[in-house]
Amino acid sequence: MDIFGNRVVIIKIRRKEVSFMETIEFYNGHTMPKVGIGTFRVENNDECKEAVKHAIVSGYRSIDTAKVYGNEEQVGLGIKEGLEATGLERKDLFITSKLYFEDFGRENVANAYETSINKLGLDYLDLYLVHWPGTNEAIMIDTWKGMEDLYKDDKVKNIGVSNFNAEHFEALLAQVSIKPVINQVEFHPYFTQNKLRKYLEVQNIHMESWSPFMNAQILDDETLNQIGKEVNKSAAQVVIRWNMQHGVIVIPKSVTPQRIEENINVFDFKLTDEQMERIDSLNKDQRIGPDPATFEGH
Ligand code: NDP
């Protein structure tokens, strides 16, 4: 009985670990966890550090930050403490940061990258993103060439973009030699980006969603809560699962320990095709963020 009891526990732990490790594969063969934690609007203080540490201890392996969030130091401390608490190594984690407008231009990218990894206390990033395309195509392409330099010099594991639409990609892909592995964009049940999603699929570039909960605004939606009742999960968990089943990488933000845990407890259920369609049909083409075609920074 003792032995049987122990075996059950071991199997459960193994399942949990395997689940947390679920990844997607980029065209370059590198992998990325399907679920990570976001850190936008989390200030550079203890709360940020504790959230990142709690995420790692709870099983997250992917953390998303950006220079413009102003919290890379505390994200870095959270990573350090998370590694210490779990006994994991740096290579077990997948860390993303982003290059902002003031660092655009091929010659500025390496410095911006060094500054970000120094603040994070890391030797390298797993993913570095151009945060927004901006409105000057020539500068955007020149900046991407700086990203290619980093990648070719083996300083960063993967390079990608954020907030690019199909037109931005058409311009970029025509003039550069290395394709982004990922495009991180606003994506949630009220903004389902069907055309862009299909475009990226054809290009073999992964989509990653930001503001998957529409910054919490979507979590009281009736349909999401009804589906939550059907699968015995919260509306937040339903949204994360809907992302995953669309093949979209998802990085919900929370600084609340119980929610951090809740948002990764999404590997033990599946939405049916009918439930996926009900969520798809909530689309209103409603953004909360700026339109990438016109956005030039804060
Ligand atoms: P989200 O859509 O992830 O929503 C975060 C909000 O939802 C917070 O108020 C959080 O509260 C709340 N929340 C989280 N989990 C739950 C839960 N289980 N139940 C109830 N409420 C919950 O918003 P973000 O805008 O932060 O987007 C996620 C991440 O995407 C960002 O943090 C950032 O890393 C990235 N991002 C990238 C952008 C880009 O331009 N590339 C733009 C915007 C975001 P609390 O924290 O209090 O628990």
CSV table of C-alpha atoms and ligand atoms in Angstrom, one decimal:
chain,number,residue,atom,x,y,z
A,1,MET,CA,0.0,0.0,0.0
A,2,ASP,CA,2.8,2.3,0.9
A,3,ILE,CA,4.6,1.5,-2.3
A,4,PHE,CA,1.5,1.8,-4.3
A,5,GLY,CA,0.8,5.2,-2.7
A,6,ASN,CA,4.3,6.4,-3.5
A,7,ARG,CA,4.1,5.3,-7.1
A,8,VAL,CA,0.9,7.3,-7.6
A,9,VAL,CA,2.6,10.4,-6.2
A,10,ILE,CA,5.7,10.0,-8.4
A,11,ILE,CA,3.6,9.5,-11.5
A,12,LYS,CA,1.6,12.7,-10.7
A,13,ILE,CA,4.7,14.7,-10.2
A,14,ARG,CA,6.2,13.4,-13.5
A,15,ARG,CA,3.0,14.3,-15.4
A,16,LYS,CA,3.1,17.7,-13.9
A,17,GLU,CA,6.7,18.3,-14.9
A,18,VAL,CA,6.2,16.9,-18.4
A,19,SER,CA,3.2,19.2,-18.8
A,20,PHE,CA,5.1,22.3,-17.8
A,21,MET,CA,7.7,21.5,-20.3
A,22,GLU,CA,5.2,21.4,-23.3
A,23,THR,CA,6.8,23.4,-26.0
A,24,ILE,CA,6.5,24.5,-29.6
A,25,GLU,CA,9.3,24.3,-32.1
A,26,PHE,CA,10.5,27.2,-34.3
A,27,TYR,CA,11.6,26.7,-37.9
A,28,ASN,CA,15.3,26.8,-36.6
A,29,GLY,CA,14.7,23.7,-34.4
A,30,HIS,CA,14.8,25.6,-31.1
A,31,THR,CA,11.8,25.3,-28.7
A,32,MET,CA,9.8,27.6,-26.5
A,33,PRO,CA,7.3,26.8,-23.7
A,34,LYS,CA,3.7,27.2,-24.8
A,35,VAL,CA,2.8,29.2,-21.6
A,36,GLY,CA,4.9,31.8,-19.9
A,37,ILE,CA,4.4,34.8,-17.6
A,38,GLY,CA,4.1,38.4,-18.7
A,39,THR,CA,5.5,41.4,-16.7
A,40,PHE,CA,4.0,44.5,-18.4
A,41,ARG,CA,2.9,47.1,-15.9
A,42,VAL,CA,4.8,45.3,-13.1
A,43,GLU,CA,7.0,47.9,-11.4
A,44,ASN,CA,10.7,47.4,-10.8
A,45,ASN,CA,10.2,46.3,-7.1
A,46,ASP,CA,9.8,43.4,-4.8
A,47,GLU,CA,6.4,42.5,-6.2
A,48,CYS,CA,8.0,41.9,-9.6
A,49,LYS,CA,10.8,39.8,-8.2
A,50,GLU,CA,8.4,37.7,-6.1
A,51,ALA,CA,6.0,37.2,-9.0
A,52,VAL,CA,8.8,35.9,-11.3
A,53,LYS,CA,10.2,33.7,-8.5
A,54,HIS,CA,6.8,32.3,-7.7
A,55,ALA,CA,6.2,31.6,-11.4
A,56,ILE,CA,9.4,29.6,-11.7
A,57,VAL,CA,8.7,27.7,-8.4
A,58,SER,CA,5.2,27.0,-9.7
A,59,GLY,CA,6.5,25.5,-13.0
A,60,TYR,CA,6.8,28.3,-15.5
A,61,ARG,CA,9.9,28.2,-17.6
A,62,SER,CA,9.2,31.2,-19.8
A,63,ILE,CA,9.3,34.9,-18.7
A,64,ASP,CA,8.5,37.9,-20.9
A,65,THR,CA,9.8,41.4,-20.2
A,66,ALA,CA,11.0,44.4,-22.2
A,67,LYS,CA,13.3,47.3,-21.8
A,68,VAL,CA,10.3,49.7,-21.9
A,69,TYR,CA,8.7,47.9,-18.9
A,70,GLY,CA,11.5,49.3,-16.8
A,71,ASN,CA,11.6,46.1,-14.7
A,72,GLU,CA,14.5,44.0,-16.1
A,73,GLU,CA,16.5,44.3,-12.8
A,74,GLN,CA,13.8,42.8,-10.7
A,75,VAL,CA,12.8,40.3,-13.3
A,76,GLY,CA,16.5,39.2,-13.2
A,77,LEU,CA,16.4,38.9,-9.4
A,78,GLY,CA,13.3,36.9,-9.6
A,79,ILE,CA,15.0,34.6,-12.1
A,80,LYS,CA,18.0,34.2,-9.8
A,81,GLU,CA,15.9,33.5,-6.7
A,82,GLY,CA,13.7,31.1,-8.7
A,83,LEU,CA,16.7,29.2,-9.9
A,84,GLU,CA,18.1,29.0,-6.4
A,85,ALA,CA,14.7,27.8,-5.0
A,86,THR,CA,14.2,25.1,-7.6
A,87,GLY,CA,17.7,24.0,-8.3
A,88,LEU,CA,17.1,24.6,-12.0
A,89,GLU,CA,19.8,25.9,-14.3
A,90,ARG,CA,19.7,29.0,-16.6
A,91,LYS,CA,19.4,26.7,-19.6
A,92,ASP,CA,16.1,25.4,-18.2
A,93,LEU,CA,14.5,28.8,-18.6
A,94,PHE,CA,13.4,30.8,-21.7
A,95,ILE,CA,13.8,34.5,-21.2
A,96,THR,CA,12.5,37.2,-23.6
A,97,SER,CA,13.1,40.9,-23.8
A,98,LYS,CA,12.5,43.5,-26.4
A,99,LEU,CA,14.2,46.4,-28.2
A,100,TYR,CA,12.3,49.7,-28.1
A,101,PHE,CA,12.2,52.6,-30.6
A,102,GLU,CA,15.1,54.7,-29.0
A,103,ASP,CA,17.4,51.8,-29.9
A,104,PHE,CA,16.4,51.4,-33.5
A,105,GLY,CA,19.1,51.4,-36.1
A,106,ARG,CA,21.5,48.5,-36.9
A,107,GLU,CA,24.4,50.1,-35.0
A,108,ASN,CA,22.4,50.5,-31.8
A,109,VAL,CA,21.0,47.0,-31.4
A,110,ALA,CA,24.1,45.3,-29.8
A,111,ASN,CA,24.3,48.0,-27.1
A,112,ALA,CA,20.6,47.8,-26.3
A,113,TYR,CA,20.9,44.0,-26.0
A,114,GLU,CA,24.0,44.2,-23.7
A,115,THR,CA,22.1,46.7,-21.5
A,116,SER,CA,19.1,44.4,-21.2
A,117,ILE,CA,21.1,41.3,-20.4
A,118,ASN,CA,23.2,43.2,-17.9
A,119,LYS,CA,20.1,44.5,-16.1
A,120,LEU,CA,18.7,41.0,-16.1
A,121,GLY,CA,22.0,39.6,-14.8
A,122,LEU,CA,22.1,37.1,-17.7
A,123,ASP,CA,24.7,36.1,-20.3
A,124,TYR,CA,22.2,35.7,-23.1
A,125,LEU,CA,18.5,35.9,-24.0
A,126,ASP,CA,16.5,33.1,-25.5
A,127,LEU,CA,14.5,35.5,-27.5
A,128,TYR,CA,15.0,39.2,-28.4
A,129,LEU,CA,12.1,41.0,-30.1
A,130,VAL,CA,11.8,44.2,-32.1
A,131,HIS,CA,9.0,45.6,-29.9
A,132,TRP,CA,7.1,47.5,-32.6
A,133,PRO,CA,7.7,48.0,-36.3
A,134,GLY,CA,7.3,51.8,-36.3
A,135,THR,CA,6.3,53.8,-39.3
A,136,ASN,CA,9.6,54.0,-41.1
A,137,GLU,CA,10.2,50.9,-43.1
A,138,ALA,CA,13.8,51.6,-43.9
A,139,ILE,CA,14.7,52.0,-40.2
A,140,MET,CA,12.7,48.9,-39.3
A,141,ILE,CA,14.7,46.8,-41.8
A,142,ASP,CA,18.0,48.4,-40.8
A,143,THR,CA,17.2,47.5,-37.2
A,144,TRP,CA,16.4,43.9,-38.1
A,145,LYS,CA,19.8,43.7,-39.7
A,146,GLY,CA,21.2,44.6,-36.2
A,147,MET,CA,19.1,41.7,-34.8
A,148,GLU,CA,20.6,39.4,-37.5
A,149,ASP,CA,24.1,40.5,-36.4
A,150,LEU,CA,23.4,39.4,-32.8
A,151,TYR,CA,22.0,36.1,-34.0
A,152,LYS,CA,24.9,35.4,-36.4
A,153,ASP,CA,27.4,36.3,-33.6
A,154,ASP,CA,25.7,33.7,-31.4
A,155,LYS,CA,24.8,36.2,-28.7
A,156,VAL,CA,21.1,35.4,-28.7
A,157,LYS,CA,19.3,32.1,-29.2
A,158,ASN,CA,16.4,33.4,-31.2
A,159,ILE,CA,15.2,36.7,-32.8
A,160,GLY,CA,11.7,37.8,-33.5
A,161,VAL,CA,9.3,40.7,-33.8
A,162,SER,CA,6.3,42.0,-32.1
A,163,ASN,CA,3.3,43.9,-33.4
A,164,PHE,CA,4.1,43.3,-37.0
A,165,ASN,CA,1.2,43.0,-39.5
A,166,ALA,CA,1.4,41.2,-42.9
A,167,GLU,CA,2.5,44.3,-44.7
A,168,HIS,CA,5.4,44.7,-42.3
A,169,PHE,CA,6.4,41.1,-43.0
A,170,GLU,CA,6.2,41.5,-46.7
A,171,ALA,CA,8.6,44.4,-46.6
A,172,LEU,CA,10.9,42.7,-44.1
A,173,LEU,CA,11.1,39.3,-45.7
A,174,ALA,CA,11.9,40.7,-49.1
A,175,GLN,CA,15.0,42.4,-47.8
A,176,VAL,CA,16.6,40.3,-45.0
A,177,SER,CA,18.2,36.9,-44.8
A,178,ILE,CA,17.0,35.6,-41.4
A,179,LYS,CA,13.2,35.2,-40.8
A,180,PRO,CA,11.8,36.1,-37.3
A,181,VAL,CA,10.8,33.0,-35.4
A,182,ILE,CA,7.9,34.7,-33.7
A,183,ASN,CA,5.5,37.6,-33.9
A,184,GLN,CA,4.1,38.7,-30.5
A,185,VAL,CA,0.8,40.5,-31.0
A,186,GLU,CA,-2.4,41.4,-29.3
A,187,PHE,CA,-4.7,38.3,-29.4
A,188,HIS,CA,-7.7,37.4,-27.3
A,189,PRO,CA,-11.2,36.2,-27.9
A,190,TYR,CA,-12.4,39.7,-28.9
A,191,PHE,CA,-9.5,40.2,-31.3
A,192,THR,CA,-8.8,36.9,-33.0
A,193,GLN,CA,-6.5,38.1,-35.8
A,194,ASN,CA,-7.6,35.4,-38.2
A,195,LYS,CA,-5.9,36.8,-41.3
A,196,LEU,CA,-2.6,37.4,-39.6
A,197,ARG,CA,-2.7,34.0,-37.9
A,198,LYS,CA,-3.2,32.3,-41.3
A,199,TYR,CA,-0.4,34.4,-42.8
A,200,LEU,CA,2.1,33.5,-40.1
A,201,GLU,CA,1.1,29.8,-40.4
A,202,VAL,CA,2.0,29.9,-44.1
A,203,GLN,CA,5.3,31.6,-43.3
A,204,ASN,CA,6.1,29.1,-40.5
A,205,ILE,CA,6.4,31.9,-38.0
A,206,HIS,CA,4.8,31.4,-34.6
A,207,MET,CA,2.3,33.7,-33.1
A,208,GLU,CA,2.5,34.7,-29.5
A,209,SER,CA,-0.4,36.5,-27.8
A,210,TRP,CA,-0.1,39.6,-25.6
A,211,SER,CA,-2.9,40.7,-23.3
A,212,PRO,CA,-4.6,37.3,-23.7
A,213,PHE,CA,-7.2,38.4,-21.1
A,214,MET,CA,-7.5,41.8,-22.7
A,215,ASN,CA,-5.9,43.0,-19.5
A,216,ALA,CA,-8.6,41.2,-17.4
A,217,GLN,CA,-11.5,42.9,-19.3
A,218,ILE,CA,-12.5,39.7,-20.9
A,219,LEU,CA,-12.7,37.5,-17.8
A,220,ASP,CA,-16.3,38.3,-17.0
A,221,ASP,CA,-17.5,37.3,-20.5
A,222,GLU,CA,-20.6,35.1,-20.2
A,223,THR,CA,-19.5,32.5,-22.8
A,224,LEU,CA,-16.1,32.1,-21.4
A,225,ASN,CA,-17.5,31.6,-17.9
A,226,GLN,CA,-20.1,29.2,-19.2
A,227,ILE,CA,-17.4,27.1,-20.9
A,228,GLY,CA,-15.4,27.3,-17.7
A,229,LYS,CA,-18.3,25.7,-15.9
A,230,GLU,CA,-18.5,23.0,-18.6
A,231,VAL,CA,-14.8,22.0,-18.2
A,232,ASN,CA,-14.5,22.9,-14.5
A,233,LYS,CA,-11.9,25.6,-15.0
A,234,SER,CA,-11.9,29.4,-14.7
A,235,ALA,CA,-12.5,31.7,-17.7
A,236,ALA,CA,-8.8,32.6,-17.5
A,237,GLN,CA,-7.8,28.9,-17.9
A,238,VAL,CA,-10.3,28.5,-20.8
A,239,VAL,CA,-8.6,31.5,-22.6
A,240,ILE,CA,-5.1,30.1,-22.1
A,241,ARG,CA,-6.2,26.7,-23.4
A,242,TRP,CA,-8.0,28.3,-26.4
A,243,ASN,CA,-4.6,30.0,-27.2
A,244,MET,CA,-2.8,26.7,-26.9
A,245,GLN,CA,-5.2,24.8,-29.1
A,246,HIS,CA,-4.8,27.5,-31.8
A,247,GLY,CA,-1.1,26.9,-31.6
A,248,VAL,CA,-0.5,30.4,-30.1
A,249,ILE,CA,2.1,30.9,-27.4
A,250,VAL,CA,0.6,32.7,-24.4
A,251,ILE,CA,2.1,34.9,-21.7
A,252,PRO,CA,-0.6,35.9,-19.2
A,253,LYS,CA,0.5,38.4,-16.6
A,254,SER,CA,-0.2,38.1,-12.9
A,255,VAL,CA,1.4,39.2,-9.7
A,256,THR,CA,-1.1,37.2,-7.6
A,257,PRO,CA,0.4,33.9,-6.4
A,258,GLN,CA,-2.9,32.0,-6.7
A,259,ARG,CA,-3.5,33.3,-10.2
A,260,ILE,CA,0.1,32.6,-11.3
A,261,GLU,CA,-0.6,29.0,-10.3
A,262,GLU,CA,-4.0,28.9,-11.9
A,263,ASN,CA,-2.7,30.2,-15.2
A,264,ILE,CA,-0.4,27.3,-15.7
A,265,ASN,CA,-2.8,24.7,-14.5
A,266,VAL,CA,-4.1,24.2,-18.1
A,267,PHE,CA,-2.5,21.0,-19.2
A,268,ASP,CA,-5.1,18.5,-17.9
A,269,PHE,CA,-8.1,19.5,-20.0
A,270,LYS,CA,-9.1,20.1,-23.6
A,271,LEU,CA,-11.7,22.3,-25.2
A,272,THR,CA,-13.9,20.6,-27.8
A,273,ASP,CA,-14.1,21.8,-31.4
A,274,GLU,CA,-17.6,23.2,-30.5
A,275,GLN,CA,-16.2,25.1,-27.5
A,276,MET,CA,-13.3,26.5,-29.6
A,277,GLU,CA,-15.8,27.7,-32.2
A,278,ARG,CA,-18.0,29.4,-29.5
A,279,ILE,CA,-14.9,31.3,-28.3
A,280,ASP,CA,-13.8,32.1,-31.9
A,281,SER,CA,-17.3,33.6,-32.5
A,282,LEU,CA,-16.8,36.2,-29.7
A,283,ASN,CA,-14.5,38.1,-32.0
A,284,LYS,CA,-15.3,41.8,-32.4
A,285,ASP,CA,-12.0,42.9,-33.9
A,286,GLN,CA,-11.6,45.0,-30.7
A,287,ARG,CA,-8.1,46.1,-29.8
A,288,ILE,CA,-7.0,47.5,-26.5
A,289,GLY,CA,-3.5,48.4,-27.7
A,290,PRO,CA,-2.3,50.8,-30.4
A,291,ASP,CA,-2.6,50.0,-34.1
A,292,PRO,CA,0.9,48.8,-35.2
A,293,ALA,CA,0.4,50.5,-38.6
A,294,THR,CA,0.5,54.0,-37.0
A,295,PHE,CA,2.2,53.5,-33.5
A,296,GLU,CA,5.4,55.4,-33.0
A,297,GLY,CA,6.0,55.0,-29.3
A,298,HIS,CA,4.9,56.5,-26.0
B,1,NDP,P1,-3.2,40.1,-19.5
B,1,NDP,O1,-4.3,40.0,-20.6
B,1,NDP,O2,-2.3,39.0,-19.3
B,1,NDP,O3,-4.0,40.5,-18.2
B,1,NDP,C1,-3.4,40.7,-17.0
B,1,NDP,C2,-4.5,41.1,-15.9
B,1,NDP,O4,-5.3,40.0,-15.7
B,1,NDP,C3,-3.9,41.6,-14.6
B,1,NDP,O5,-4.8,42.6,-14.1
B,1,NDP,C4,-4.0,40.3,-13.7
B,1,NDP,O6,-4.2,40.7,-12.4
B,1,NDP,C5,-5.3,39.7,-14.3
B,1,NDP,N1,-5.2,38.2,-14.1
B,1,NDP,C6,-4.2,37.4,-14.4
B,1,NDP,N2,-4.6,36.1,-14.2
B,1,NDP,C7,-5.8,36.1,-13.7
B,1,NDP,C8,-6.7,35.1,-13.3
B,1,NDP,N3,-6.4,33.8,-13.4
B,1,NDP,N4,-8.0,35.5,-12.9
B,1,NDP,C9,-8.3,36.8,-12.8
B,1,NDP,N5,-7.5,37.8,-13.2
B,1,NDP,C10,-6.3,37.5,-13.7
B,1,NDP,O7,-2.5,41.5,-19.8
B,1,NDP,P2,-1.1,42.1,-20.2
B,1,NDP,O8,-1.4,43.3,-20.9
B,1,NDP,O9,-0.2,42.2,-19.0
B,1,NDP,O10,-0.5,41.0,-21.2
B,1,NDP,C11,0.3,39.9,-20.9
B,1,NDP,C12,1.8,40.1,-21.2
B,1,NDP,O11,2.0,40.3,-22.6
B,1,NDP,C13,2.4,41.4,-20.6
B,1,NDP,O12,2.5,41.3,-19.2
B,1,NDP,C14,3.6,41.5,-21.4
B,1,NDP,O13,4.6,40.7,-21.0
B,1,NDP,C15,3.1,41.2,-22.8
B,1,NDP,N6,2.7,42.4,-23.6
B,1,NDP,C16,3.4,42.7,-24.7
B,1,NDP,C17,3.0,43.7,-25.5
B,1,NDP,C18,3.8,44.0,-26.8
B,1,NDP,O14,3.6,45.1,-27.3
B,1,NDP,N7,4.6,43.1,-27.2
B,1,NDP,C19,1.9,44.7,-25.1
B,1,NDP,C20,1.2,44.3,-23.9
B,1,NDP,C21,1.6,43.1,-23.2
B,1,NDP,P3,-3.0,40.5,-11.2
B,1,NDP,O15,-1.7,40.8,-11.8
B,1,NDP,O16,-3.4,41.6,-10.2
B,1,NDP,O17,-3.2,39.2,-10.7
